Tab-separated table of C-alpha atoms and ligand atoms in Angstrom:
chain	number	residue	atom	x	y	z
A	344	MET	CA	0.804	-29.078	-18.007
A	345	GLU	CA	2.447	-25.673	-18.343
A	346	SER	CA	0.473	-22.942	-20.151
A	347	THR	CA	2.269	-20.734	-22.656
A	348	LEU	CA	2.179	-17.861	-20.255
A	349	SER	CA	3.473	-19.717	-17.240
A	350	ARG	CA	6.326	-21.249	-19.282
A	351	ILE	CA	7.867	-17.816	-20.001
A	352	THR	CA	8.960	-17.373	-16.459
A	353	ARG	CA	12.240	-18.819	-17.605
A	354	SER	CA	12.809	-15.999	-20.090
A	355	SER	CA	13.938	-12.438	-19.586
A	356	LEU	CA	11.821	-9.694	-18.195
A	357	ALA	CA	11.786	-8.085	-21.522
A	358	ASP	CA	10.617	-11.194	-23.409
A	359	GLN	CA	7.967	-11.892	-20.762
A	360	THR	CA	6.591	-8.313	-21.076
A	361	THR	CA	6.478	-8.394	-24.839
A	362	GLU	CA	4.602	-11.681	-24.843
A	363	LEU	CA	2.114	-10.639	-22.117
A	364	LEU	CA	1.599	-7.274	-23.793
A	365	GLN	CA	0.590	-8.988	-27.125
A	366	ALA	CA	-2.012	-11.068	-25.183
A	367	LEU	CA	-3.359	-8.016	-23.398
A	368	ILE	CA	-3.823	-6.212	-26.837
A	369	GLN	CA	-5.504	-9.250	-28.318
A	370	ASN	CA	-8.013	-9.222	-25.471
A	371	ARG	CA	-9.638	-6.114	-26.911
A	372	CYS	CA	-10.796	-4.597	-23.675
A	373	VAL	CA	-12.286	-1.634	-25.632
A	374	ASN	CA	-14.036	0.823	-23.257
A	375	ASP	CA	-16.412	3.019	-25.287
A	376	GLY	CA	-17.867	4.766	-22.163
A	377	THR	CA	-20.904	2.507	-21.775
A	378	PRO	CA	-21.164	0.308	-18.773
A	379	ASP	CA	-21.341	-2.978	-20.714
A	380	SER	CA	-18.137	-2.333	-22.730
A	381	GLY	CA	-14.615	-2.969	-21.635
A	382	HIS	CA	-14.969	-6.666	-20.783
A	383	GLU	CA	-11.821	-6.426	-18.630
A	384	ILE	CA	-12.635	-9.772	-17.179
A	385	ARG	CA	-10.777	-11.170	-20.170
A	386	THR	CA	-7.618	-9.552	-19.106
A	387	VAL	CA	-8.126	-10.593	-15.531
A	388	ARG	CA	-8.295	-14.253	-16.733
A	389	THR	CA	-5.041	-13.940	-18.831
A	390	LEU	CA	-3.309	-12.413	-15.723
A	391	GLN	CA	-4.549	-15.152	-13.475
A	392	GLU	CA	-3.146	-17.736	-15.919
A	393	PHE	CA	-0.015	-15.618	-15.975
A	394	PHE	CA	0.513	-15.861	-12.078
A	395	GLU	CA	-0.624	-19.540	-11.948
A	396	GLY	CA	1.957	-21.417	-9.938
A	397	SER	CA	3.843	-18.296	-8.589
A	398	GLY	CA	2.252	-18.877	-5.125
A	399	LEU	CA	0.645	-15.325	-5.589
A	400	ASP	CA	-3.224	-15.122	-4.883
A	401	GLY	CA	-5.070	-12.200	-6.121
A	402	VAL	CA	-8.495	-10.829	-5.285
A	403	VAL	CA	-10.889	-10.106	-8.292
A	404	VAL	CA	-13.559	-7.479	-7.933
A	405	GLU	CA	-16.394	-7.002	-10.518
A	406	PRO	CA	-18.759	-4.173	-9.670
A	407	HIS	CA	-20.611	-4.659	-12.892
A	408	PRO	CA	-20.535	-7.797	-15.069
A	409	GLY	CA	-17.396	-8.046	-17.015
A	410	ARG	CA	-15.839	-4.994	-15.463
A	411	ALA	CA	-13.229	-6.955	-13.240
A	412	SER	CA	-10.043	-5.760	-11.799
A	413	LEU	CA	-7.391	-8.103	-10.067
A	414	ILE	CA	-5.263	-7.031	-7.148
A	415	ILE	CA	-2.369	-8.926	-5.651
A	416	ARG	CA	-0.565	-8.009	-2.606
A	417	ILE	CA	2.894	-9.479	-1.646
A	418	PRO	CA	3.292	-8.821	2.150
A	419	GLY	CA	6.499	-7.122	3.249
A	420	THR	CA	8.566	-8.330	6.139
A	421	ASP	CA	8.523	-4.951	8.025
A	422	PRO	CA	5.173	-3.355	8.826
A	423	ALA	CA	7.005	-0.133	9.444
A	424	ALA	CA	8.365	-0.094	5.929
A	425	PRO	CA	6.507	1.955	3.267
A	426	SER	CA	4.480	0.038	0.684
A	427	LEU	CA	4.312	0.563	-3.120
A	428	ALA	CA	1.511	-0.081	-5.568
A	429	LEU	CA	1.914	-0.676	-9.370
A	430	VAL	CA	-1.428	0.462	-10.761
A	431	GLY	CA	-2.123	-0.253	-14.447
A	432	HIS	CA	-5.337	-0.083	-16.353
A	433	THR	CA	-6.390	-2.957	-18.599
A	434	ASP	CA	-8.987	-1.162	-20.777
A	435	VAL	CA	-8.196	0.769	-24.011
A	436	VAL	CA	-9.991	3.319	-26.039
A	437	PRO	CA	-11.786	2.438	-29.301
A	438	VAL	CA	-10.112	2.582	-32.759
A	439	GLU	CA	-10.940	3.855	-36.078
A	440	ALA	CA	-9.515	0.787	-37.857
A	441	SER	CA	-9.519	2.623	-41.319
A	442	GLY	CA	-6.850	5.021	-39.962
A	443	TRP	CA	-4.415	2.254	-38.985
A	444	GLU	CA	-1.691	0.692	-41.062
A	445	ARG	CA	-2.020	-2.643	-39.175
A	446	ASP	CA	-4.474	-4.532	-37.320
A	447	PRO	CA	-5.024	-2.734	-33.951
A	448	PHE	CA	-5.800	-5.902	-32.040
A	449	ALA	CA	-3.276	-8.433	-33.487
A	450	GLY	CA	-0.274	-7.375	-31.376
A	451	GLU	CA	1.981	-7.876	-34.341
A	452	ILE	CA	5.770	-7.220	-34.085
A	453	VAL	CA	7.294	-5.767	-37.230
A	454	ASP	CA	10.924	-4.652	-37.334
A	455	GLY	CA	11.300	-4.606	-33.595
A	456	VAL	CA	8.104	-2.538	-32.965
A	457	LEU	CA	5.001	-3.875	-31.322
A	458	TRP	CA	1.712	-2.541	-32.869
A	459	GLY	CA	-1.730	-2.325	-31.238
A	460	ARG	CA	-4.187	-0.444	-29.267
A	461	GLY	CA	-2.859	-0.036	-25.680
A	462	ALA	CA	0.827	-0.607	-26.653
A	463	ILE	CA	1.661	2.703	-25.049
A	464	ASP	CA	-1.600	3.551	-23.094
A	465	MET	CA	-0.900	1.671	-20.925
A	466	LEU	CA	-0.887	-2.092	-21.453
A	467	ASN	CA	2.805	-1.976	-21.845
A	468	LEU	CA	3.121	-0.783	-18.348
A	469	THR	CA	0.425	-3.106	-16.902
A	470	ALA	CA	2.147	-6.143	-18.454
A	471	ALA	CA	5.618	-4.857	-17.085
A	472	TYR	CA	4.042	-4.525	-13.606
A	473	ALA	CA	2.727	-8.088	-13.863
A	474	VAL	CA	6.174	-9.422	-14.886
A	475	VAL	CA	8.009	-7.511	-12.233
A	476	THR	CA	5.513	-8.747	-9.582
A	477	ARG	CA	5.891	-12.331	-10.587
A	478	ALA	CA	9.676	-12.082	-10.765
A	479	ILE	CA	9.646	-10.775	-7.210
A	480	ALA	CA	7.874	-13.831	-6.067
A	481	ARG	CA	9.411	-16.452	-8.366
A	482	GLY	CA	12.452	-15.054	-10.108
A	483	ALA	CA	12.992	-15.003	-13.852
A	484	GLU	CA	15.941	-15.228	-16.111
A	485	GLY	CA	18.848	-13.310	-14.651
A	486	VAL	CA	16.577	-12.213	-11.587
A	487	ALA	CA	16.286	-13.863	-8.281
A	488	PRO	CA	13.233	-13.920	-6.109
A	489	PHE	CA	13.156	-11.143	-3.518
A	490	ARG	CA	11.295	-10.691	-0.161
A	491	PRO	CA	10.326	-7.012	0.010
A	492	ARG	CA	10.419	-5.107	3.226
A	493	GLY	CA	7.315	-3.228	2.544
A	494	ASP	CA	4.251	-4.460	0.797
A	495	LEU	CA	4.101	-4.603	-2.984
A	496	ILE	CA	0.710	-4.219	-4.620
A	497	PHE	CA	-0.113	-5.067	-8.170
A	498	ALA	CA	-3.399	-3.698	-9.368
A	499	ALA	CA	-4.733	-4.416	-12.887
A	500	VAL	CA	-7.890	-2.207	-12.945
A	501	ALA	CA	-10.745	-1.661	-15.268
A	502	ASP	CA	-12.318	1.577	-16.598
A	503	GLU	CA	-9.544	4.081	-16.450
A	504	GLU	CA	-10.603	5.392	-19.947
A	505	SER	CA	-14.034	6.351	-18.788
A	506	GLY	CA	-13.443	7.981	-15.451
A	507	SER	CA	-12.640	4.849	-13.438
A	508	THR	CA	-16.247	4.389	-12.242
A	509	PHE	CA	-15.766	0.598	-12.211
A	510	GLY	CA	-12.031	0.646	-11.462
A	511	VAL	CA	-9.958	2.742	-9.056
A	512	GLU	CA	-12.825	5.102	-8.089
A	513	TRP	CA	-15.011	1.979	-7.047
A	514	LEU	CA	-12.159	0.428	-5.363
A	515	THR	CA	-11.275	3.713	-3.432
A	516	ASP	CA	-14.827	3.888	-2.218
A	517	ASN	CA	-15.558	0.201	-1.486
A	518	ARG	CA	-12.277	-1.651	-1.208
A	519	LEU	CA	-9.573	0.694	-0.270
A	520	ASP	CA	-7.885	-1.979	1.744
A	521	LEU	CA	-6.990	-3.779	-1.378
A	522	ILE	CA	-5.342	-0.911	-3.302
A	523	ASP	CA	-4.020	1.359	-0.598
A	524	ALA	CA	-0.354	2.093	-0.489
A	525	ASP	CA	2.097	4.712	0.724
A	526	TYR	CA	3.502	5.205	-2.847
A	527	VAL	CA	2.098	4.665	-6.301
A	528	LEU	CA	3.453	4.193	-9.735
A	529	THR	CA	1.184	4.342	-12.808
A	530	GLU	CA	1.048	5.937	-16.295
A	531	SER	CA	2.447	7.944	-18.112
A	532	GLY	CA	5.995	8.827	-18.426
A	533	GLY	CA	9.307	7.895	-19.823
A	534	ALA	CA	9.672	9.938	-23.058
A	535	PRO	CA	13.057	11.502	-23.568
A	536	ALA	CA	13.318	15.209	-24.312
A	537	GLY	CA	16.220	17.272	-25.275
A	538	ASN	CA	19.628	16.162	-26.445
A	539	GLN	CA	21.111	14.913	-23.199
A	540	PRO	CA	17.921	13.196	-22.469
A	541	GLY	CA	15.770	14.257	-19.706
A	542	ILE	CA	13.147	11.695	-19.017
A	543	GLY	CA	9.569	12.740	-18.538
A	544	VAL	CA	7.911	11.646	-15.162
A	545	MET	CA	4.284	12.693	-14.416
A	546	ILE	CA	3.964	14.071	-10.999
A	547	GLY	CA	0.396	15.393	-11.336
A	548	GLU	CA	-2.450	16.205	-13.600
A	549	LYS	CA	-4.731	19.049	-14.363
A	550	GLY	CA	-8.190	19.144	-13.061
A	551	VAL	CA	-11.373	19.067	-15.159
A	552	ALA	CA	-14.340	21.371	-15.307
A	553	GLY	CA	-17.302	21.030	-17.586
A	554	ARG	CA	-19.784	23.792	-18.469
A	555	THR	CA	-22.540	24.125	-21.115
A	556	LEU	CA	-23.371	27.786	-22.193
A	557	ARG	CA	-27.020	28.214	-23.037
A	558	VAL	CA	-27.540	30.914	-25.396
A	559	LYS	CA	-30.966	32.710	-25.704
A	560	GLY	CA	-31.959	34.399	-28.994
A	561	THR	CA	-35.294	35.121	-30.612
A	562	PRO	CA	-36.714	32.671	-33.181
A	563	GLY	CA	-37.963	34.073	-36.488
A	564	HIS	CA	-38.349	33.312	-40.226
A	565	GLY	CA	-35.050	32.589	-41.940
A	566	SER	CA	-36.294	34.506	-45.061
A	567	ALA	CA	-36.061	37.885	-43.235
A	568	PRO	CA	-32.922	37.769	-40.962
A	569	TRP	CA	-32.283	41.530	-40.760
A	570	GLY	CA	-32.142	42.757	-37.117
A	571	SER	CA	-32.877	39.200	-35.826
A	572	ARG	CA	-31.315	37.869	-32.614
A	573	ASN	CA	-29.949	34.507	-34.056
A	574	ALA	CA	-28.814	32.341	-30.987
A	575	GLY	CA	-26.318	30.640	-33.448
A	576	VAL	CA	-24.826	34.009	-34.330
A	577	ILE	CA	-24.494	34.992	-30.558
A	578	ALA	CA	-23.036	31.606	-29.880
A	579	ALA	CA	-20.450	32.009	-32.587
A	580	GLU	CA	-19.433	35.369	-31.023
A	581	ALA	CA	-19.142	33.531	-27.678
A	582	VAL	CA	-16.886	30.888	-29.105
A	583	ARG	CA	-14.698	33.509	-30.809
A	584	ARG	CA	-14.282	35.397	-27.509
A	585	LEU	CA	-13.444	32.227	-25.643
A	586	SER	CA	-10.880	31.177	-28.204
A	587	ARG	CA	-9.138	34.512	-27.862
A	588	PHE	CA	-9.361	34.678	-24.019
A	589	GLN	CA	-6.187	34.249	-22.034
A	590	THR	CA	-6.402	32.727	-18.567
A	591	PRO	CA	-3.543	33.688	-16.326
A	592	THR	CA	-0.090	32.263	-17.270
A	593	VAL	CA	1.304	30.330	-14.315
A	594	ILE	CA	4.861	29.490	-14.227
A	595	SER	CA	5.287	26.948	-11.569
A	596	PRO	CA	8.526	25.491	-10.128
A	597	GLN	CA	7.750	22.200	-11.789
A	598	TRP	CA	7.539	24.014	-15.171
A	599	ARG	CA	10.764	25.776	-14.603
A	600	ARG	CA	12.484	22.407	-13.867
A	601	TYR	CA	10.897	20.899	-16.964
A	602	VAL	CA	12.016	23.576	-19.301
A	603	ALA	CA	15.495	23.603	-17.864
A	604	GLY	CA	15.751	19.967	-18.633
A	605	LEU	CA	14.641	20.471	-22.215
A	606	ASP	CA	18.126	21.765	-23.468
A	607	LEU	CA	16.462	24.375	-25.773
A	608	ASP	CA	17.972	27.534	-27.209
A	609	GLU	CA	18.617	29.893	-24.303
A	610	VAL	CA	16.261	32.743	-25.564
A	611	VAL	CA	13.426	30.226	-26.055
A	612	SER	CA	13.986	28.689	-22.632
A	613	GLY	CA	13.767	32.160	-21.084
A	614	GLN	CA	10.664	32.898	-22.982
A	615	LEU	CA	9.002	29.735	-21.850
A	616	VAL	CA	9.270	30.653	-18.171
A	617	ASP	CA	8.422	34.342	-18.599
A	618	PRO	CA	4.536	35.067	-18.387
A	619	HIS	CA	5.085	38.100	-20.542
A	620	GLN	CA	6.941	36.288	-23.385
A	621	ILE	CA	5.670	32.684	-23.324
A	622	PHE	CA	3.347	33.296	-26.425
A	623	GLU	CA	6.371	34.276	-28.472
A	624	ALA	CA	8.045	30.874	-27.661
A	625	LEU	CA	5.048	28.509	-28.250
A	626	PRO	CA	5.373	28.589	-32.093
A	627	LYS	CA	9.051	27.998	-32.000
A	628	ILE	CA	8.886	24.499	-30.101
A	629	GLY	CA	6.891	22.396	-32.757
A	630	LYS	CA	4.877	19.659	-31.290
A	631	LEU	CA	5.565	20.805	-27.718
A	632	GLY	CA	3.846	24.040	-28.256
A	633	ASN	CA	0.280	22.954	-27.192
A	634	PHE	CA	1.669	21.034	-24.289
A	635	ALA	CA	3.679	23.973	-23.034
A	636	HIS	CA	0.513	26.156	-23.268
A	637	ALA	CA	-1.616	23.538	-21.451
A	638	SER	CA	1.085	23.141	-18.767
A	639	THR	CA	1.029	26.850	-17.905
A	640	HIS	CA	-2.746	27.751	-18.340
A	641	THR	CA	-6.086	26.706	-17.430
A	642	THR	CA	-7.588	25.973	-20.878
A	643	ILE	CA	-11.117	26.318	-22.252
A	644	SER	CA	-11.980	24.521	-25.454
A	645	PRO	CA	-15.536	24.832	-26.929
A	646	ASN	CA	-15.898	21.377	-28.349
A	647	VAL	CA	-19.675	20.673	-29.116
A	648	ILE	CA	-21.532	23.755	-30.536
A	649	ARG	CA	-25.253	23.227	-31.506
A	650	ALA	CA	-27.836	25.735	-32.984
A	651	GLY	CA	-30.709	25.403	-35.290
A	652	GLU	CA	-32.933	22.579	-36.409
A	653	LYS	CA	-34.538	23.663	-39.642
A	654	LEU	CA	-33.228	25.489	-42.682
A	655	ASN	CA	-35.860	28.352	-42.659
A	656	VAL	CA	-36.101	28.914	-38.937
A	657	ILE	CA	-33.778	31.463	-37.143
A	658	PRO	CA	-32.654	29.486	-33.944
A	659	GLY	CA	-33.878	30.878	-30.716
A	660	GLU	CA	-31.470	28.734	-28.697
A	661	ALA	CA	-27.866	27.389	-28.908
A	662	THR	CA	-25.707	25.488	-26.563
A	663	VAL	CA	-21.826	25.311	-26.408
A	664	ASP	CA	-20.151	22.584	-24.350
A	665	LEU	CA	-16.816	23.546	-22.942
A	666	ASP	CA	-14.043	21.237	-22.012
A	667	ILE	CA	-12.074	23.107	-19.379
A	668	ARG	CA	-8.857	21.888	-17.716
A	669	VAL	CA	-7.655	23.660	-14.641
A	670	LEU	CA	-4.201	24.164	-13.142
A	671	PRO	CA	-3.429	23.384	-9.459
A	672	GLY	CA	-5.236	25.877	-7.137
A	673	VAL	CA	-7.909	26.878	-9.676
A	674	THR	CA	-11.460	26.522	-8.265
A	675	SER	CA	-14.868	26.008	-9.704
A	676	ASP	CA	-15.547	29.696	-8.943
A	677	ASP	CA	-12.478	30.737	-10.627
A	678	VAL	CA	-13.723	28.940	-13.738
A	679	ASP	CA	-16.982	30.876	-13.755
A	680	GLY	CA	-15.046	34.074	-13.232
A	681	TYR	CA	-12.929	33.307	-16.361
A	682	LEU	CA	-16.056	32.664	-18.395
A	683	ARG	CA	-18.000	35.842	-17.291
A	684	GLU	CA	-14.818	37.904	-18.070
A	685	ALA	CA	-14.322	36.239	-21.571
A	686	LEU	CA	-17.889	36.715	-22.549
A	687	GLY	CA	-18.418	40.204	-21.290
A	688	ASP	CA	-21.664	41.880	-22.480
A	689	LEU	CA	-22.799	38.591	-24.162
A	690	MET	CA	-23.562	37.447	-20.586
A	691	SER	CA	-27.080	39.068	-20.770
A	692	ASP	CA	-27.960	36.344	-23.306
A	693	ILE	CA	-26.094	33.365	-21.870
A	694	THR	CA	-26.511	31.113	-18.826
A	695	PHE	CA	-24.092	28.474	-17.435
A	696	GLU	CA	-25.230	24.904	-16.916
A	697	GLY	CA	-23.442	21.992	-15.161
A	698	ASP	CA	-20.924	22.281	-12.251
A	699	ILE	CA	-18.557	19.325	-13.107
A	700	PHE	CA	-15.530	20.007	-11.252
A	701	GLY	CA	-12.487	17.837	-10.172
A	702	PRO	CA	-9.473	19.699	-8.970
A	703	SER	CA	-5.881	19.301	-10.185
A	704	SER	CA	-3.570	16.985	-8.152
A	705	ILE	CA	0.083	17.109	-7.864
A	706	SER	CA	2.681	15.089	-5.910
A	707	SER	CA	5.905	16.335	-4.335
A	708	THR	CA	9.127	15.446	-6.034
A	709	GLU	CA	10.776	15.524	-2.487
A	710	THR	CA	10.323	11.916	-1.819
A	711	PRO	CA	12.606	8.834	-1.457
A	712	LEU	CA	10.574	7.214	-4.406
A	713	PHE	CA	11.373	10.019	-6.804
A	714	ASP	CA	15.037	9.762	-5.854
A	715	VAL	CA	14.990	5.964	-6.841
A	716	LEU	CA	13.204	6.844	-10.035
A	717	GLY	CA	16.023	9.147	-10.929
A	718	ARG	CA	18.606	6.395	-10.246
A	719	ALA	CA	16.625	3.890	-12.358
A	720	VAL	CA	16.594	6.317	-15.277
A	721	ARG	CA	20.306	7.035	-15.015
A	722	ARG	CA	21.145	3.288	-15.261
A	723	ALA	CA	19.671	3.503	-18.858
A	724	TYR	CA	20.726	7.135	-19.557
A	725	PRO	CA	23.754	8.148	-17.554
A	726	GLY	CA	23.682	11.745	-16.659
A	727	ALA	CA	19.876	12.097	-17.389
A	728	ASP	CA	17.559	13.903	-15.127
A	729	LEU	CA	13.901	13.393	-14.389
A	730	LEU	CA	11.588	16.134	-16.018
A	731	PRO	CA	8.641	16.503	-13.737
A	732	MET	CA	5.503	16.981	-15.782
A	733	LEU	CA	1.856	17.825	-15.285
A	734	ALA	CA	-0.312	15.727	-17.467
A	735	ALA	CA	-3.043	17.678	-19.299
A	736	GLY	CA	-5.390	14.549	-19.186
A	737	GLY	CA	-6.436	12.404	-16.431
A	738	THR	CA	-5.049	9.148	-14.820
A	739	ASP	CA	-5.811	6.796	-11.955
A	740	GLY	CA	-3.014	8.615	-10.026
A	741	ARG	CA	-5.425	11.343	-9.047
A	742	PHE	CA	-7.491	9.025	-6.615
A	743	TYR	CA	-4.239	8.508	-4.668
A	744	ARG	CA	-2.935	12.006	-4.856
A	745	ARG	CA	-6.134	13.402	-3.476
A	746	ARG	CA	-5.607	11.257	-0.407
A	747	GLY	CA	-2.049	12.602	-0.021
A	748	VAL	CA	-0.376	9.511	-1.577
A	749	PRO	CA	2.433	10.495	-3.917
A	750	ALA	CA	1.710	8.873	-7.315
A	751	TYR	CA	4.103	9.172	-10.329
A	752	GLY	CA	3.641	8.329	-14.019
A	753	PHE	CA	6.940	6.422	-14.739
A	754	GLY	CA	8.586	4.515	-17.696
A	755	VAL	CA	11.742	4.577	-19.620
A	756	LEU	CA	11.528	4.783	-23.342
A	757	SER	CA	14.252	4.507	-26.052
A	758	GLU	CA	15.948	7.377	-27.734
A	759	ARG	CA	13.745	7.037	-30.817
A	760	TRP	CA	10.912	8.764	-28.843
A	761	ASP	CA	10.266	12.373	-28.167
A	762	TYR	CA	7.409	13.656	-26.067
A	763	GLY	CA	5.542	14.939	-29.115
A	764	THR	CA	5.348	11.603	-30.862
A	765	PHE	CA	4.517	9.876	-27.533
A	766	ARG	CA	1.473	12.207	-27.017
A	767	GLN	CA	0.349	11.794	-30.546
A	768	LEU	CA	0.083	7.941	-30.293
A	769	PHE	CA	-2.166	8.275	-26.987
A	770	HIS	CA	-5.512	7.516	-28.292
A	771	GLY	CA	-4.290	8.004	-31.934
A	772	HIS	CA	-3.953	5.881	-34.928
A	773	ASN	CA	-1.114	3.304	-35.262
A	774	GLU	CA	-0.356	3.150	-31.567
A	775	ARG	CA	2.877	1.085	-31.040
A	776	VAL	CA	5.974	0.599	-28.897
A	777	ASP	CA	9.584	-0.488	-29.684
A	778	LEU	CA	10.909	-3.778	-28.022
A	779	GLU	CA	13.797	-1.717	-26.810
A	780	SER	CA	11.503	0.604	-24.749
A	781	ILE	CA	9.694	-2.448	-23.303
A	782	GLY	CA	12.924	-3.880	-21.988
A	783	LEU	CA	14.139	-0.480	-20.719
A	784	THR	CA	11.056	0.108	-18.763
A	785	VAL	CA	10.686	-3.337	-17.199
A	786	ASN	CA	14.144	-3.426	-16.111
A	787	ALA	CA	13.775	0.023	-14.631
A	788	LEU	CA	10.631	-1.020	-12.837
A	789	ASP	CA	12.330	-4.116	-11.506
A	790	TYR	CA	15.238	-2.028	-10.216
A	791	VAL	CA	12.891	0.626	-8.570
A	792	VAL	CA	10.796	-2.237	-6.744
A	793	ARG	CA	13.861	-3.919	-5.366
A	794	GLU	CA	15.614	-0.781	-4.535
A	795	PHE	CA	12.616	1.019	-2.906
A	796	LEU	CA	11.292	-2.065	-0.974
A	797	GLY	CA	14.723	-3.619	-0.172
A	798	GLU	CA	16.883	-3.209	2.991
A	799	GLY	CA	19.257	-0.694	1.575
A	800	LEU	CA	17.302	2.456	2.073
A	801	GLY	CA	16.025	1.447	5.410
A	802	LEU	CA	12.955	3.570	4.829
A	803	ARG	CA	10.138	3.900	7.540
A	804	ARG	CA	6.603	5.002	7.019
A	805	ASP	CA	5.802	8.282	8.544
B	541	ZN	ZN1	-4.018	5.353	-19.914
């Protein structure tokens, strides 16, 4: 008996991806940050059913009950040819259902748009990776089976939304043999920007640092505050100084190339790549303003501020948790230096705690895979260029880039998207994707895999 999911091999890549995406959304693999959440095993089972009869055997790892990942490798014919991994996470972040116009876990299609948590981050890509992988082995409507020269790896991984402890980090430390590759595609890219669309491709991501400021004051009676050293008041001044502090503006070659592709007013474009004028341009570019700032600065955001326990007691202690995102090349010592400079004379009442630090990671655009991505985009948007971007948040790409493996966030979305809307839906209410984008992305990925792993390029591993 054929199951529903295996029956769809006779339909188009786009229809298969749509149907599989609905199933993945309905699996509700919600990762709330606790080890017992996620339940990615549900999606592993769905994918096993999807691959049934395709002749592809996967390996399942489950480092914690329920936190499973599935990895399938299609061996290439030529050991000297480079391999390509498609790495998609299967977990999603929680929802606040009251903010949604539709059921976040139904996977409904309304007027050509598929709604649900994970529709864009990144179950759409994970589903497309599975569909492309199966079509390589078994074909699909309009697509013949194909024997790759280099290995193709499909990895459906757990726990990306909470640091990848039970996903790619665990696999890197314990089963690198399963997921290792010469090149990687993962989230998140594909949003058009500008009038002659440039298509965003993530070539790297910022690093993360965490610090807690501990502020010392002097406790006292709340009825007589004059002359007191209220730790809450000192913390408030620290927050104010941090919010006004400017870390150095860094105009990288990647940022220049991105801005050039945006097709903005010439004056604004010029300001965006001039460290002395960039702050004049930020308010003029709408939803892209905070992204432009984050792309060119190490950012410091005081996100958790605590002081005081009782109404009539002047707090003697306060803490401020800082979410710090660092640019390439910025070190943990640089971060402490920025904080000392920002806080100035307040440092006599403040100590830093915590030394969380993960550096930024970035991949070269001078690779044969990057060229193939550009060609794939131009099949959908003739004349379009790739816009290399640095993600402000983290993805599984960093575990590869840190080992020197180029990893790109790639997709192709329809013209109804812009980068501002795309970012808003990540972890936001009413996450959704249009069916046209699903088709554009899966067909682009199918092209990339066949082109990159085919005979034509004659690539060799170095
Ligand atoms: Zn994601």
